Amino acid sequence: MTIQRHDTKARMSRAVIHQGVAYLCGQVTGPEARHEGIKEQTESMLARVDALLKEIGSSREQLLSATIYLKDGSDFAAMNEVWDAWVPEGYAPARTCVCAPLPADELKVEITVTTAVSS
């Protein structure tokens, strides 16, 4: 059994791949948008997802599932506007969106992604 771990630290790995499926750790906005609104934070967060997908040999078209955590449910529509523009037509993953506290006060959104990886 082969398990690949990417950028592993004491607490977690940024991605873990097993049998052609990659599990990404939670992604939040980059520092450039940390104090911005929900749309800017969502765009920054999804750009970070794109970078990690590329790093592990996957893409938006290979997404299997996504769990989105919103600090405030009133941001749902604005976050969805950015999400809908980001997901390629015909490739929407299974998705869950929940309201939850996030690890830093200024964060508005976090995402966890599972994706297929080309072998």
Coordinates of N, CA and C in Angstrom, one line a residue:
M1 N 0.9 -1.2 0.0 CA 0.0 0.0 0.0 C 0.9 1.2 0.0
T2 N 0.7 2.1 -1.0 CA 1.4 3.3 -1.0 C 0.6 4.5 -0.7
I3 N 1.1 5.3 0.2 CA 0.4 6.6 0.6 C 1.5 7.7 0.4
Q4 N 1.2 8.7 -0.4 CA 2.1 9.8 -0.6 C 1.6 11.0 0.2
R5 N 2.5 11.6 0.9 CA 2.2 12.8 1.7 C 3.0 13.9 1.2
H6 N 2.3 15.1 1.0 CA 3.0 16.2 0.4 C 3.1 17.3 1.5
D7 N 4.3 17.9 1.6 CA 4.6 19.0 2.5 C 4.1 18.7 3.9
T8 N 4.6 17.6 4.5 CA 4.2 17.1 5.8 C 4.9 17.8 6.9
K9 N 4.2 18.3 7.8 CA 4.7 18.9 9.1 C 4.2 18.1 10.2
A10 N 4.5 18.5 11.4 CA 4.2 17.8 12.7 C 2.7 17.6 12.8
R11 N 1.9 18.5 12.4 CA 0.4 18.5 12.6 C -0.3 17.9 11.5
M12 N 0.1 18.2 10.2 CA -0.6 17.7 9.1 C 0.2 17.8 7.8
S13 N -0.3 17.2 6.8 CA 0.2 17.3 5.4 C -0.7 18.2 4.6
R14 N -0.1 18.9 3.6 CA -1.0 19.7 2.8 C -1.8 18.9 1.9
A15 N -1.4 17.7 1.5 CA -2.2 16.7 0.7 C -1.7 15.3 1.0
V16 N -2.6 14.4 0.9 CA -2.3 13.0 1.1 C -3.0 12.3 -0.1
I17 N -2.2 11.4 -0.8 CA -2.7 10.7 -2.0 C -2.7 9.2 -1.7
H18 N -3.8 8.5 -2.0 CA -3.9 7.1 -1.8 C -4.8 6.6 -2.9
Q19 N -4.3 5.6 -3.7 CA -5.1 4.9 -4.7 C -5.8 5.9 -5.7
G20 N -5.0 6.9 -6.1 CA -5.5 7.8 -7.1 C -6.5 8.9 -6.6
V21 N -6.6 9.0 -5.3 CA -7.4 10.1 -4.7 C -6.6 10.9 -3.8
A22 N -6.7 12.2 -3.9 CA -5.9 13.2 -3.1 C -6.9 13.9 -2.1
Y23 N -6.5 14.0 -0.9 CA -7.2 14.7 0.2 C -6.4 15.9 0.5
L24 N -6.9 17.1 0.2 CA -6.2 18.3 0.5 C -6.6 18.8 1.9
C25 N -5.6 19.4 2.6 CA -5.9 20.0 3.9 C -6.8 21.3 3.7
G26 N -7.4 21.8 4.7 CA -8.2 23.0 4.6 C -7.4 24.1 4.0
Q27 N -8.0 24.9 3.1 CA -7.3 26.0 2.4 C -8.1 27.3 2.8
V28 N -7.4 28.3 3.1 CA -8.0 29.6 3.5 C -7.4 30.7 2.5
T29 N -7.8 31.9 2.7 CA -7.2 33.0 1.9 C -5.7 33.1 2.1
G30 N -5.1 33.7 1.1 CA -3.7 34.1 1.3 C -3.6 35.4 2.1
P31 N -2.4 35.8 2.5 CA -2.3 37.0 3.4 C -2.7 38.2 2.7
E32 N -2.7 38.3 1.3 CA -3.1 39.5 0.6 C -4.6 39.8 0.7
A33 N -5.4 38.8 1.1 CA -6.8 39.1 1.2 C -7.4 38.8 2.6
R34 N -6.5 38.6 3.5 CA -7.0 38.2 4.8 C -7.9 39.1 5.5
H35 N -7.9 40.4 5.2 CA -8.7 41.4 5.8 C -9.8 41.9 4.8
E36 N -9.9 41.2 3.7 CA -10.9 41.7 2.7 C -12.3 41.0 2.9
G37 N -13.2 41.3 1.9 CA -14.5 40.7 2.0 C -14.6 39.3 1.6
I38 N -15.8 38.7 1.6 CA -15.9 37.3 1.3 C -15.6 36.9 -0.2
K39 N -15.9 37.8 -1.1 CA -15.5 37.5 -2.5 C -14.0 37.4 -2.7
E40 N -13.3 38.4 -2.2 CA -11.8 38.4 -2.3 C -11.2 37.3 -1.6
Q41 N -11.7 36.9 -0.4 CA -11.2 35.8 0.3 C -11.5 34.5 -0.4
T42 N -12.6 34.3 -1.0 CA -13.0 33.1 -1.7 C -12.1 33.0 -3.0
E43 N -11.9 34.1 -3.7 CA -11.0 34.1 -4.9 C -9.6 33.7 -4.5
S44 N -9.0 34.3 -3.4 CA -7.7 33.9 -3.0 C -7.6 32.5 -2.5
M45 N -8.6 32.0 -1.8 CA -8.6 30.6 -1.3 C -8.6 29.7 -2.5
L46 N -9.4 29.9 -3.5 CA -9.5 29.0 -4.6 C -8.3 29.1 -5.5
A47 N -7.6 30.2 -5.5 CA -6.3 30.3 -6.2 C -5.3 29.4 -5.5
R48 N -5.3 29.3 -4.2 CA -4.5 28.4 -3.4 C -4.8 27.0 -3.7
V49 N -6.1 26.7 -3.8 CA -6.5 25.3 -4.2 C -6.0 25.0 -5.6
D50 N -6.1 25.9 -6.6 CA -5.5 25.7 -7.9 C -4.1 25.3 -7.8
A51 N -3.3 26.1 -7.1 CA -1.9 25.9 -7.0 C -1.6 24.5 -6.4
L52 N -2.3 24.1 -5.4 CA -2.0 22.8 -4.8 C -2.5 21.7 -5.7
L53 N -3.6 21.8 -6.4 CA -4.0 20.8 -7.4 C -2.9 20.6 -8.4
K54 N -2.4 21.7 -8.9 CA -1.3 21.6 -9.9 C -0.1 20.9 -9.4
E55 N 0.3 21.3 -8.2 CA 1.4 20.7 -7.5 C 1.3 19.1 -7.4
I56 N 0.1 18.6 -7.2 CA -0.1 17.2 -7.0 C -0.5 16.5 -8.3
G57 N -0.6 17.2 -9.4 CA -1.0 16.6 -10.6 C -2.5 16.4 -10.8
S58 N -3.3 17.3 -10.3 CA -4.7 17.3 -10.5 C -5.2 18.6 -11.1
S59 N -6.5 18.8 -11.1 CA -7.1 20.0 -11.7 C -8.6 20.1 -11.2
R60 N -9.1 21.3 -11.5 CA -10.6 21.5 -11.2 C -11.5 20.5 -11.8
E61 N -11.1 20.0 -13.0 CA -11.9 19.0 -13.7 C -11.9 17.7 -13.0
Q62 N -11.1 17.5 -12.1 CA -10.9 16.2 -11.4 C -11.5 16.2 -9.9
L63 N -12.1 17.3 -9.5 CA -12.6 17.4 -8.2 C -13.7 16.4 -7.9
L64 N -13.6 15.7 -6.8 CA -14.6 14.8 -6.4 C -15.6 15.4 -5.4
S65 N -15.1 16.0 -4.4 CA -15.9 16.6 -3.4 C -15.3 17.9 -2.8
A66 N -16.1 18.7 -2.2 CA -15.6 19.9 -1.5 C -16.5 20.2 -0.3
T67 N -15.9 20.5 0.8 CA -16.6 21.0 2.0 C -16.2 22.4 2.2
I68 N -17.2 23.3 2.2 CA -16.9 24.7 2.4 C -17.4 25.1 3.8
Y69 N -16.6 25.8 4.5 CA -16.9 26.3 5.9 C -17.0 27.9 5.8
L70 N -18.2 28.4 6.1 CA -18.4 29.8 6.2 C -18.5 30.3 7.6
K71 N -17.9 31.4 7.9 CA -18.0 32.0 9.2 C -19.4 32.5 9.5
D72 N -19.9 33.1 8.4 CA -21.2 33.8 8.5 C -22.1 33.3 7.3
G73 N -23.3 32.7 7.6 CA -24.2 32.3 6.6 C -24.7 33.3 5.6
S74 N -24.6 34.6 6.0 CA -25.1 35.6 5.1 C -24.1 35.9 4.0
D75 N -23.0 35.2 4.0 CA -22.0 35.3 2.9 C -22.2 34.2 1.9
F76 N -23.2 33.4 2.0 CA -23.4 32.2 1.2 C -23.6 32.6 -0.3
A77 N -24.4 33.6 -0.6 CA -24.7 34.0 -2.0 C -23.4 34.6 -2.7
A78 N -22.7 35.4 -1.9 CA -21.5 36.0 -2.5 C -20.4 35.0 -2.7
M79 N -20.2 34.1 -1.8 CA -19.2 33.0 -2.0 C -19.6 32.1 -3.2
N80 N -20.9 31.8 -3.3 CA -21.4 31.0 -4.4 C -21.1 31.6 -5.8
E81 N -21.2 33.0 -5.8 CA -21.0 33.7 -7.1 C -19.5 33.4 -7.5
V82 N -18.6 33.5 -6.6 CA -17.2 33.2 -6.9 C -17.0 31.7 -7.3
W83 N -17.6 30.9 -6.4 CA -17.4 29.4 -6.6 C -18.0 29.0 -8.0
D84 N -19.2 29.5 -8.4 CA -19.8 29.2 -9.7 C -18.9 29.6 -10.8
A85 N -18.2 30.7 -10.7 CA -17.3 31.1 -11.8 C -16.1 30.3 -11.9
W86 N -15.7 29.7 -10.8 CA -14.4 29.0 -10.7 C -14.6 27.5 -11.1
V87 N -15.7 26.9 -10.9 CA -15.9 25.5 -11.2 C -16.2 25.4 -12.7
P88 N -15.4 24.6 -13.5 CA -15.7 24.4 -14.9 C -17.1 23.8 -15.1
E89 N -17.8 24.3 -16.1 CA -19.1 23.8 -16.4 C -19.1 22.3 -16.7
G90 N -20.0 21.6 -16.0 CA -20.1 20.1 -16.2 C -19.1 19.3 -15.3
Y91 N -18.4 20.0 -14.4 CA -17.4 19.3 -13.6 C -17.6 19.7 -12.1
A92 N -18.9 20.0 -11.7 CA -19.1 20.3 -10.3 C -18.9 19.1 -9.4
P93 N -18.2 19.2 -8.3 CA -18.0 18.1 -7.4 C -19.2 18.0 -6.5
A94 N -19.3 16.9 -5.8 CA -20.2 16.8 -4.6 C -19.8 17.9 -3.7
R95 N -20.7 18.6 -3.0 CA -20.4 19.7 -2.2 C -21.3 19.9 -1.0
T96 N -20.6 20.3 0.1 CA -21.3 20.6 1.3 C -20.9 22.0 1.8
C97 N -21.8 22.8 2.3 CA -21.4 24.1 2.8 C -22.0 24.2 4.2
V98 N -21.2 24.5 5.2 CA -21.7 24.6 6.6 C -21.2 25.9 7.2
C99 N -21.9 26.4 8.2 CA -21.4 27.5 9.0 C -20.6 27.0 10.2
A100 N -19.4 27.6 10.4 CA -18.6 27.1 11.5 C -17.6 28.2 11.9
P101 N -17.1 28.1 13.1 CA -16.1 29.0 13.5 C -14.8 28.7 12.8
L102 N -14.0 29.7 12.4 CA -12.8 29.5 11.7 C -11.6 29.8 12.6
P103 N -10.4 29.3 12.3 CA -9.2 29.4 13.2 C -8.7 30.8 13.5
A104 N -9.1 31.8 12.7 CA -8.7 33.2 13.0 C -9.9 34.1 12.7
D105 N -10.0 35.2 13.5 CA -11.1 36.1 13.5 C -11.3 36.7 12.1
E106 N -10.3 37.0 11.4 CA -10.4 37.7 10.1 C -10.8 36.7 8.9
L107 N -10.7 35.4 9.1 CA -11.1 34.5 8.1 C -12.6 34.4 8.0
K108 N -13.1 34.3 6.7 CA -14.5 34.2 6.4 C -14.9 32.9 5.8
V109 N -13.9 32.2 5.2 CA -14.2 31.0 4.4 C -13.0 30.0 4.4
E110 N -13.3 28.7 4.4 CA -12.2 27.7 4.3 C -12.8 26.6 3.5
I111 N -12.0 25.8 2.8 CA -12.5 24.7 2.0 C -11.5 23.5 2.1
T112 N -12.2 22.4 2.1 CA -11.4 21.1 2.1 C -11.9 20.4 0.8
V113 N -10.9 19.9 0.0 CA -11.2 19.3 -1.3 C -10.6 17.9 -1.4
T114 N -11.4 17.0 -2.0 CA -11.0 15.7 -2.4 C -11.0 15.6 -3.9
T115 N -9.9 15.1 -4.5 CA -9.8 15.1 -6.0 C -9.1 13.9 -6.5
A116 N -9.5 13.5 -7.7 CA -8.8 12.4 -8.4 C -7.4 12.9 -8.8
V117 N -6.5 12.0 -8.9 CA -5.1 12.4 -9.3 C -4.8 11.4 -10.5
S118 N -4.3 12.0 -11.6 CA -3.9 11.2 -12.7 C -2.7 10.4 -12.4
S119 N -2.7 9.1 -12.8 CA -1.5 8.3 -12.5 C -0.5 8.3 -13.5

